[in-house]
Coordinates of C-alpha atoms and ligand atoms in Angstrom, one line a residue:
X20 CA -51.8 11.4 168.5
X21 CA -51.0 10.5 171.8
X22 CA -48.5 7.6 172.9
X23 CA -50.4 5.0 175.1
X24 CA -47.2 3.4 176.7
X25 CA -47.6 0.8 179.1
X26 CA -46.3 0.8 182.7
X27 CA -43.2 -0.7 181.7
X28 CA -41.3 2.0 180.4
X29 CA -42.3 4.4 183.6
X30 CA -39.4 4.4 185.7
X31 CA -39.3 6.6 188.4
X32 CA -35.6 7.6 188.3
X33 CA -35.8 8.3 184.7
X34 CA -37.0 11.5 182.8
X35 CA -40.9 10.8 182.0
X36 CA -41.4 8.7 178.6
X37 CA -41.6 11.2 175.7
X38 CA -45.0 11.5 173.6
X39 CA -44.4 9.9 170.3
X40 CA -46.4 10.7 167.0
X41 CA -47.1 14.4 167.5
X42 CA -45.7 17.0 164.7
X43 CA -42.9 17.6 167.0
X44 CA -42.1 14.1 167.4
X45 CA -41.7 14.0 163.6
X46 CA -39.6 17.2 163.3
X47 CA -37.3 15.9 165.5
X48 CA -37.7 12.1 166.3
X49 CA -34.2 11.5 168.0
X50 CA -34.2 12.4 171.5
X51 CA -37.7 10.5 172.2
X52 CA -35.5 7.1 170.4
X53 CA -32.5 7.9 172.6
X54 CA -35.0 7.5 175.6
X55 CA -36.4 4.7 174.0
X56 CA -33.2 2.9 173.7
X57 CA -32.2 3.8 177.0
X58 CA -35.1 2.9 178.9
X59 CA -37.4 0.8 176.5
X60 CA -35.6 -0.7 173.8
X61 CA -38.6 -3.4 173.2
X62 CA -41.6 -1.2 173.6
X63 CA -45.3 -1.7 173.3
X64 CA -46.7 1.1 172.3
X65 CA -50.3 2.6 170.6
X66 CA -49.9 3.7 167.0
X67 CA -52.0 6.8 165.6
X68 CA -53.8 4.5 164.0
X69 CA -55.1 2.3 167.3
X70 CA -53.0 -0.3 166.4
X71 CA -50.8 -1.8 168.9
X72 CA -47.1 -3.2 168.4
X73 CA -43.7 -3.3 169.6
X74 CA -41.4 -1.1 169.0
X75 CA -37.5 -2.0 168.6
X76 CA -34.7 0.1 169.0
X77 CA -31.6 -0.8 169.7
X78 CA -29.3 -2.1 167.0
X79 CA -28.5 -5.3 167.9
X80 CA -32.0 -6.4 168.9
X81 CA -33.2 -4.5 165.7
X82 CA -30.8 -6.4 163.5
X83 CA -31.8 -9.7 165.4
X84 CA -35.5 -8.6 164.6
X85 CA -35.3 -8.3 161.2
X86 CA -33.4 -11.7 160.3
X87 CA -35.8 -13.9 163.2
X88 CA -37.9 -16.2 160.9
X89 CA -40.2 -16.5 163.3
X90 CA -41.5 -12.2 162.6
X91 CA -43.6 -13.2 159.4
X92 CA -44.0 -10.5 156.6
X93 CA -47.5 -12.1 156.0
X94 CA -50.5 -9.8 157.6
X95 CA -52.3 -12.9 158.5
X96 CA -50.1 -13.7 161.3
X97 CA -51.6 -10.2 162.8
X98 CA -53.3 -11.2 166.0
X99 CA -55.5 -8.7 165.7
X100 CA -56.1 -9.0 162.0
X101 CA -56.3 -5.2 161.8
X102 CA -54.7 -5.5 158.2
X103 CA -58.1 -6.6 157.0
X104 CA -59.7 -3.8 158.4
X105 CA -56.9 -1.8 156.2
X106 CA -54.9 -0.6 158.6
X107 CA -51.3 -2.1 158.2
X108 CA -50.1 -2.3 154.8
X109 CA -50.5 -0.6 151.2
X110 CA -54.0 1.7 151.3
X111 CA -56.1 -0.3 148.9
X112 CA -53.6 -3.2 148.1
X113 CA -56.2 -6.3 148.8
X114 CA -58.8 -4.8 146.2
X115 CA -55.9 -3.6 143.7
X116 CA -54.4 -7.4 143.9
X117 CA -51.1 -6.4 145.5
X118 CA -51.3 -8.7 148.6
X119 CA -48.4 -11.2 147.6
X120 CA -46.0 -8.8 146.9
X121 CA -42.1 -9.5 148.3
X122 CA -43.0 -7.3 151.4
X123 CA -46.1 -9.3 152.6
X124 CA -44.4 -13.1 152.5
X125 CA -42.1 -15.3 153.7
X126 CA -39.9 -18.3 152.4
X127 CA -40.9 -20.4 150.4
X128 CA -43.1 -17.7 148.3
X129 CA -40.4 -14.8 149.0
X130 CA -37.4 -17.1 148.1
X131 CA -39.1 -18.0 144.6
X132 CA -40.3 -14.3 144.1
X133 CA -37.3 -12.7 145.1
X134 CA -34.9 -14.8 143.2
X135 CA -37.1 -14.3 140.1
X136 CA -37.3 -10.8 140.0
X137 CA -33.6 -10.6 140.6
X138 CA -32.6 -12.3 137.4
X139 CA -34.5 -8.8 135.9
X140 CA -33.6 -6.3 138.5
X141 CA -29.8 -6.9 138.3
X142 CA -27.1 -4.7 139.3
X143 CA -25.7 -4.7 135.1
X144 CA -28.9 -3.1 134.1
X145 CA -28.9 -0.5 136.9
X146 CA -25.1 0.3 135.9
X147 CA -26.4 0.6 132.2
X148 CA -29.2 2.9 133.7
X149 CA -26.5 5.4 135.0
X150 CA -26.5 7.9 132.2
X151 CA -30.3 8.2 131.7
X152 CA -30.4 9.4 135.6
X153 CA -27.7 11.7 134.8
X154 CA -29.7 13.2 131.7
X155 CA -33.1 13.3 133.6
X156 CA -31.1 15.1 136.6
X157 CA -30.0 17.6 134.3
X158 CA -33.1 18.4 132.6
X159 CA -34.9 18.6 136.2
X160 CA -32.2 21.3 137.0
X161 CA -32.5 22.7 134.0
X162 CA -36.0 23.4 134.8
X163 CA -35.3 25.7 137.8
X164 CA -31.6 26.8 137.8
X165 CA -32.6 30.2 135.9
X166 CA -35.1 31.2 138.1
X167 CA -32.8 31.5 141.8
X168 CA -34.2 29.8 143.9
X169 CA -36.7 26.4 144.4
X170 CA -38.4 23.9 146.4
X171 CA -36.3 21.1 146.6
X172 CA -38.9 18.6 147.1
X173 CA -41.3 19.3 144.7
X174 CA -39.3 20.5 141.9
X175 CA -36.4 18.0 142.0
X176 CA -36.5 14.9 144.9
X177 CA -40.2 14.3 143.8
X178 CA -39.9 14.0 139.7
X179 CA -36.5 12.2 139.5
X180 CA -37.1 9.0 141.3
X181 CA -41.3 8.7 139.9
X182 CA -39.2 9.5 136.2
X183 CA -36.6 7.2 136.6
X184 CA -38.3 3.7 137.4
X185 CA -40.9 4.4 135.0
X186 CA -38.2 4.6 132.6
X187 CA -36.7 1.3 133.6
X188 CA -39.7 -0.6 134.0
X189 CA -40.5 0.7 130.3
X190 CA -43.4 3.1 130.8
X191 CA -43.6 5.1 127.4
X192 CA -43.0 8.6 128.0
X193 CA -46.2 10.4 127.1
X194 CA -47.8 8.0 129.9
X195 CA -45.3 9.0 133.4
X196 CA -47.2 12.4 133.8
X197 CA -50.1 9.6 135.0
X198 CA -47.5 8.2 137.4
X199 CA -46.4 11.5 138.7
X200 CA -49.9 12.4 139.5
X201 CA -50.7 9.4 141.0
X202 CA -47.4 9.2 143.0
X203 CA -48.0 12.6 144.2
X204 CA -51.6 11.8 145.7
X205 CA -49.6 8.6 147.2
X206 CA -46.9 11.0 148.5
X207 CA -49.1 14.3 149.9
X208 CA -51.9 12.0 151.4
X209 CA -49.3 9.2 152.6
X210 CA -50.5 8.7 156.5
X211 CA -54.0 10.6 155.9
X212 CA -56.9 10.3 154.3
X213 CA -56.9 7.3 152.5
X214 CA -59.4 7.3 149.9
X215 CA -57.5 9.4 146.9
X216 CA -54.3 7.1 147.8
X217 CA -56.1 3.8 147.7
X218 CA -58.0 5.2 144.1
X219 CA -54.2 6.2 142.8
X220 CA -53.2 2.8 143.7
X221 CA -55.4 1.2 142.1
X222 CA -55.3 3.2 138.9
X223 CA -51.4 2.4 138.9
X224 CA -51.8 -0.9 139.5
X225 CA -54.1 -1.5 136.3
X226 CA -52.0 0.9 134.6
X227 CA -49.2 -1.9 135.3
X228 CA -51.4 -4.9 134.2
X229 CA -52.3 -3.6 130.8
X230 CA -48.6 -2.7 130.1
X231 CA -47.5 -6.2 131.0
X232 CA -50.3 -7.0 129.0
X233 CA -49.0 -5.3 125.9
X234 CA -45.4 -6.1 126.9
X235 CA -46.2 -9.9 126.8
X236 CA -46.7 -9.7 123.0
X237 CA -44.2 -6.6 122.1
X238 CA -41.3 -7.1 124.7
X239 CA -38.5 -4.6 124.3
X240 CA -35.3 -4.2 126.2
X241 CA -37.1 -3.0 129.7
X242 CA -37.4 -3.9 133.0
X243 CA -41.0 -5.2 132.6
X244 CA -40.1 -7.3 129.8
X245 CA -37.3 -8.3 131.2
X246 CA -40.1 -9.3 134.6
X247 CA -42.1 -11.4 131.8
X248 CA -39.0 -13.1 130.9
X249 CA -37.4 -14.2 134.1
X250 CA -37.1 -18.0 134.8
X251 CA -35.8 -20.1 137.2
X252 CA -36.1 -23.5 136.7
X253 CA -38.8 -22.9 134.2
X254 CA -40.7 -21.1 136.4
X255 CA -41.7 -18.0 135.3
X256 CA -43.7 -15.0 136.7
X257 CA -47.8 -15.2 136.5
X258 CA -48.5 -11.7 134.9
X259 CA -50.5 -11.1 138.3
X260 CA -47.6 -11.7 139.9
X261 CA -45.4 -9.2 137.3
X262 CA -47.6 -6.5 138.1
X263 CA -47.8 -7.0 141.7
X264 CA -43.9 -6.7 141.4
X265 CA -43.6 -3.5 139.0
X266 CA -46.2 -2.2 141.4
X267 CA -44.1 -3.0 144.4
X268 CA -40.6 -1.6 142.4
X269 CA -42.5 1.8 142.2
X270 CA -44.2 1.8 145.6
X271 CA -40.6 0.7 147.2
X272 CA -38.4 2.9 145.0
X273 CA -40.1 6.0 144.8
X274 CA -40.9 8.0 148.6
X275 CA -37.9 6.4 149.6
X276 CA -35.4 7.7 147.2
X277 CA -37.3 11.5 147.3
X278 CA -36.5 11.3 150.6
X279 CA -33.1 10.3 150.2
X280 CA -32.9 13.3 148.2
X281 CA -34.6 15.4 150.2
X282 CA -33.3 14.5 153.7
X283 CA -29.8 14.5 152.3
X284 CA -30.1 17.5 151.3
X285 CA -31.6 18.7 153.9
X286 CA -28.5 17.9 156.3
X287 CA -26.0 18.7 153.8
X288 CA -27.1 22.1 154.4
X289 CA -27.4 22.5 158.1
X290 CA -23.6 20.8 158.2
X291 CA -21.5 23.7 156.0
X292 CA -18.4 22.4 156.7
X293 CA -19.1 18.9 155.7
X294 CA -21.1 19.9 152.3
X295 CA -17.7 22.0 151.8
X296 CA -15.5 18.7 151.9
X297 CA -17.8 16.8 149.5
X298 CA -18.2 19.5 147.4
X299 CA -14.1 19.8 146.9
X300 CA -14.2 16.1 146.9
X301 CA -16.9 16.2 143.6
X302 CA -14.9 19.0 142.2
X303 CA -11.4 16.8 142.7
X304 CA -13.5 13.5 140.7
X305 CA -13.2 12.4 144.4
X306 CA -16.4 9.7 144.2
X307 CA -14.9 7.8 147.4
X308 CA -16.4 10.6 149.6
X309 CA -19.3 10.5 147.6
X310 CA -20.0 7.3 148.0
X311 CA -19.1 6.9 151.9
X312 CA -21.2 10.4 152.2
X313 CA -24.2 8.9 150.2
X314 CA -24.1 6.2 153.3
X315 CA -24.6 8.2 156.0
X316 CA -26.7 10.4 155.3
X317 CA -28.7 7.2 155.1
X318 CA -27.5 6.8 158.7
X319 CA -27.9 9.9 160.1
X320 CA -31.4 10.7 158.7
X321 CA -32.7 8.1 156.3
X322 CA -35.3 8.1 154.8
X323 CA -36.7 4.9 156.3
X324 CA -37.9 5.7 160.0
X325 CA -39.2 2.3 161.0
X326 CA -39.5 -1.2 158.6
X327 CA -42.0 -2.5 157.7
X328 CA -45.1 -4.3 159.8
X329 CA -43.5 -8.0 161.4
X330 CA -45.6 -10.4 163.3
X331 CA -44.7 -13.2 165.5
X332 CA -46.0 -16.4 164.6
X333 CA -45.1 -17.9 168.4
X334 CA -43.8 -16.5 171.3
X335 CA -40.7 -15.2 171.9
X336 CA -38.3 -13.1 173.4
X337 CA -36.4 -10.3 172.2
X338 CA -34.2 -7.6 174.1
X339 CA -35.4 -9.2 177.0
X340 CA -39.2 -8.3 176.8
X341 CA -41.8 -11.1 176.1
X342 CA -43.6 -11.2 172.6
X343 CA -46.7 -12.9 172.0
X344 CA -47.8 -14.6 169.3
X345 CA -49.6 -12.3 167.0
X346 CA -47.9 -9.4 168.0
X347 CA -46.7 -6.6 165.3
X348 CA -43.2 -5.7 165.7
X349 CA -41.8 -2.1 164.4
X350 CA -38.3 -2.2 163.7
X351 CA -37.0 1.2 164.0
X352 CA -34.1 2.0 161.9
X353 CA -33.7 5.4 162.7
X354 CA -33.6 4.8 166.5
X355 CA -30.9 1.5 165.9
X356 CA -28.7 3.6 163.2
X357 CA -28.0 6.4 166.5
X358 CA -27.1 4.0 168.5
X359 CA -24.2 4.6 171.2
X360 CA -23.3 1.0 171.2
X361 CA -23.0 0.8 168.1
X362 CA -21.8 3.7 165.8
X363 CA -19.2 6.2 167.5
X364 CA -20.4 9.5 168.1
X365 CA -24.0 8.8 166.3
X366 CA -25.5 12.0 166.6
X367 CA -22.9 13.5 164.2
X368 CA -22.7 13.6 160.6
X369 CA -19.5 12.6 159.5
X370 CA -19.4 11.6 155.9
X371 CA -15.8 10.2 156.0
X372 CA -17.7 7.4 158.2
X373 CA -16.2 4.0 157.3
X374 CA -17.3 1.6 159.8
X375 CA -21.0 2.4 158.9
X376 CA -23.2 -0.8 159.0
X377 CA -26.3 1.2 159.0
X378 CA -29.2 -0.5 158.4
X379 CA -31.0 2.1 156.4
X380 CA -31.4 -0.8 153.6
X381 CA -32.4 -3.1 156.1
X382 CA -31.0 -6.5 156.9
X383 CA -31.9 -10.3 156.3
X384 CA -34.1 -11.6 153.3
X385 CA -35.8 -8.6 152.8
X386 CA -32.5 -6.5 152.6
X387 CA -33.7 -4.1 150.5
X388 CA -33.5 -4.7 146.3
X389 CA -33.3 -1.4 144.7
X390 CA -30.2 -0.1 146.4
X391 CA -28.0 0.1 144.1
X392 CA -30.4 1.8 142.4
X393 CA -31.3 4.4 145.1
X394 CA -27.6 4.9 145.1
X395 CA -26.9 5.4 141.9
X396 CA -29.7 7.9 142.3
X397 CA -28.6 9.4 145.6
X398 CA -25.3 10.3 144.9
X399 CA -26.3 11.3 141.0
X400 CA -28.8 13.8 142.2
X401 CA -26.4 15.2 145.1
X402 CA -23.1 15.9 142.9
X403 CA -25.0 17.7 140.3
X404 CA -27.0 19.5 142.3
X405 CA -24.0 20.9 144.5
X406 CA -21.6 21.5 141.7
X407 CA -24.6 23.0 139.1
X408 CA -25.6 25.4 142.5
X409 CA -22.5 25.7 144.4
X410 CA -24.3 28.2 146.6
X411 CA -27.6 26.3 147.0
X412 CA -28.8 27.5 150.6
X413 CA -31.9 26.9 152.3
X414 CA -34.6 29.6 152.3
X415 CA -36.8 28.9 155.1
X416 CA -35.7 28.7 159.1
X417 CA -35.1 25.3 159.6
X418 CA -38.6 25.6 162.7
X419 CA -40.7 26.2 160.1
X420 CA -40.3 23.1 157.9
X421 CA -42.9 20.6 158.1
X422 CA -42.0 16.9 158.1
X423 CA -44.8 14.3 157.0
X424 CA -46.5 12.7 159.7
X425 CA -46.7 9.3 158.4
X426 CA -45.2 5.9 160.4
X427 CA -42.6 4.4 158.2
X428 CA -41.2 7.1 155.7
X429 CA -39.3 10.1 157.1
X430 CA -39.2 13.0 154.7
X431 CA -39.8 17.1 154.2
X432 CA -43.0 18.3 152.6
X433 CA -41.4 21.3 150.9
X434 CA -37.3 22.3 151.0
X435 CA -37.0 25.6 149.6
X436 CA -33.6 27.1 148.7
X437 CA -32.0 30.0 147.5
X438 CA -28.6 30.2 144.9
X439 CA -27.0 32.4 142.0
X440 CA -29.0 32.0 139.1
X441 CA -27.5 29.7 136.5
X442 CA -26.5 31.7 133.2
X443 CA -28.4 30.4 130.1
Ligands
HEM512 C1 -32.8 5.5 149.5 C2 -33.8 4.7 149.0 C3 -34.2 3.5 149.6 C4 -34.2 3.1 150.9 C5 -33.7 3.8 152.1 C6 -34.9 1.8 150.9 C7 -35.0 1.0 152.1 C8 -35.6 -0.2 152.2 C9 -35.7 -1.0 153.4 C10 -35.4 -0.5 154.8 C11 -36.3 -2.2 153.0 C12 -36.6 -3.4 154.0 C13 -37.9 -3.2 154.6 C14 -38.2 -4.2 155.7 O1 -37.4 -5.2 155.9 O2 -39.2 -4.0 156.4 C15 -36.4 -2.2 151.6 C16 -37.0 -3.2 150.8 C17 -37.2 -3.1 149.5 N1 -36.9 -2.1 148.6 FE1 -35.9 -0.4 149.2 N2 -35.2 1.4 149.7 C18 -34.8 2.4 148.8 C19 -35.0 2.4 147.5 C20 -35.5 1.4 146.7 C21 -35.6 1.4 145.3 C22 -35.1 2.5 144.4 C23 -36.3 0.2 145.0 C24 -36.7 -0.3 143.6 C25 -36.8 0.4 142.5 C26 -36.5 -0.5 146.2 C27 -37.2 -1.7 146.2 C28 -37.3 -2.4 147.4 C29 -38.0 -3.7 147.4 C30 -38.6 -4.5 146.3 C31 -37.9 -4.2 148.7 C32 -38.5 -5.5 149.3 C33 -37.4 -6.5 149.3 C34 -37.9 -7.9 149.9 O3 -38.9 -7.9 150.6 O4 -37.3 -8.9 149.6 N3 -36.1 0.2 147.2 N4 -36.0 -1.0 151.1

């Protein structure tokens, strides 16, 4: 995993440009973006994978980046058509039929797609959703708060997101164990080897295509049926399409939000003294601080390290550096959401942060759709796990946690904790 920078980012004054993609890198990507946006804020770089693309940085170019029209979602714009080789993209997606899914097109496609599955996806039925996250939070507590201690990850972060949207898109209970199995080969293997991954996808896409199947002739009140039954204009979904979307709901909304969990988590603990103000604020039926917490943690360590794979379909400029046509751009959120210029005193987790406009969601047409969700999931999962365990601690020395290696999410492979055992 070695960083094959090119000349321009070797200036002699400077420190020497820091390796990117090693393990260490991923513990602890910050410093090596802080050089980035200092000396390189538009930076061509070699990816694990051989692929090369740009990498952004900054915040305002990075916020530019991800509203330009002219950095296409769609792979085919890749001069170096690497995504059909499989390299950019969803392990498997082509032969599982997930290549027109929101994060792989532009307008006019996106516009239709997008606008369609937001007359299902709407922020009334994620609102209505609220107390079935609270219940499946519980139970997932529930399942460990006896025994004294637990690993975060895979006993609470994993299950509640994989649980949850199978519960909105409709997926009937004695069927989501499938879905957690399959998630967790998506989630353990994200970044390696490929083959298990590209299998669970396709097993989950089918999975979807049957139930939409079914659903078509027995709709009920789900999110699924509610895909089927979307119109605009009279347009409706094809059921290709519907699955391709329930797929990309679940492939969207599930890492991201464990990681949400997990990160959050994560930092709550390492910051006493600000898990001890949200913890008085929960107590006090504060859910201001909650809410303004919930945000930067998204900030400070989201789960999102870069956004998705952009290509320029001309050439252009951006931050100064020459793009050509074909080239993949990186957008890296983490890198633009410390940035000096931008958020005072960003290496600092201050959850009473108001002037926050992180873009942990992203920005422009793609801004991302399940948010409220994740947030109504975030901030569920964090109250009642810091008012259930008041004492929660971490177990482990922060050196020896491991963070996945792959390019886009950021999370923890295993968070293990410590707390008084809950009385029966
Ligand atoms: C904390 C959790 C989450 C984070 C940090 C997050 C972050 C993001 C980001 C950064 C993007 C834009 C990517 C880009 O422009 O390259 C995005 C898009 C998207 N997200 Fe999320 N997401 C989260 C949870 C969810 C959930 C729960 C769902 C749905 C159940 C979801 C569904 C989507 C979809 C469908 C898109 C594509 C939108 C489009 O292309 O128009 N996300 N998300």
């Amino acid at each position: 995993m070695h960083d094959k920078s090119d000349d321009a980012t070797s200036c002699p004054a400077s420190p020497p440009a820091p390796e990117l993609f090693t393990w260490e890198f991923a513990a602890d990507p910050y410093p090596a973006y802080a050089w980035l946006r200092e000396h390189a804020p538009v930076h061509r770089t070699a990816l694990p994978s051989g692929v090369e693309a740009w990498l952004v940085t900054r915040y305002t170019e990075a916020r530019q980046a991800l509203a330009d029209a002219r950095l296409s979602k769609n792979p085919v714009h890749h001069s170096e058509s690497a995504h059909g080789k499989g390299k950019v993209g969803i392990p498997g997606e082509r032969s599982a039929n997930l290549m027109t899914h929101l994060l792989n097109i532009d307008p006019p496609d996106h516009t239709r797609l997008r606008r369609l599955v937001s007359k299902a996806f709407t922020p009334r039925r994620v609102a209505a959703f609220a107390p079935r996250v609270q219940e499946l939070t519980d139970h997932l507590i529930d399942q460990f708060a006896a025994k004294g201690s637990a690993d975060l990850i895979h006993e609470f972060a994993f299950p509640l997101p994989i649980y949850a949207i199978c519960d909105m898109l409709g997926v009937p209970s004695e069927d989501q164990d499938d879905f957690r199995d399959w998630a967790g080969m998506m989630i353990r293997h994200g970044g390696g080897p490929r083959g298990g991954v590209a299998r669970s996808v396709k097993k989950m896409r089918g999975y979807l295509a049957e139930l939409i199947h079914r659903k078509r002739s027995e709709p009920g009140d789900d999110l699924i049926s509610g895909l089927i039954r979307a119109s605009d204009h009279g347009e409706h979904l094809t059921e290709n399409e519907a699955a391709a979307m329930a797929f990309i709901l679940l492939f969207a909304g599930f890492e991201t939000t464990v990681n949400l969990i997990g990160n959050g988590t994560y930092a709550l603990l390492r910051h006493p003294a600000q898990r001890e103000l949200l913890q008085k604020a929960i107590a006090a039926g504060d859910t201001e601080l909650l809410s303004t917490g919930v945000e930067e943690l998204l900030r400070y360590d989201g789960p999102v390290e870069l956004a998705t794979w952009r290509f320029a379909t001309e050439e252009l400029t951006l931050g100064g550096q020459r793009i050509a046509e074909g080239d993949p751009v990186l957008v890296v959120l983490a890198a633009a959401d410390r940035d000096p210029s931008r958020f005072v005193a960003p290496d600092v987790l201050d959850l009473t942060r108001r002037d926050n406009q992180h873009l942990g969601y992203g920005h422009g047409i793609h801004y991302c759709l399940g948010a409220p969700l994740a947030r109504l999931e975030g901030q569920t999962a964090l109250a009642t796990l810091l008012t259930r365990l008041p004492d929660v601690r971490l177990a482990a020395d922060p050196d020896d946690l491991r963070w996945r290696g792959g390019l886009i999410m950021r999370g923890l492979r295993s968070l293990p904790v410590e707390f008084t055992p809950e009385r029966p």
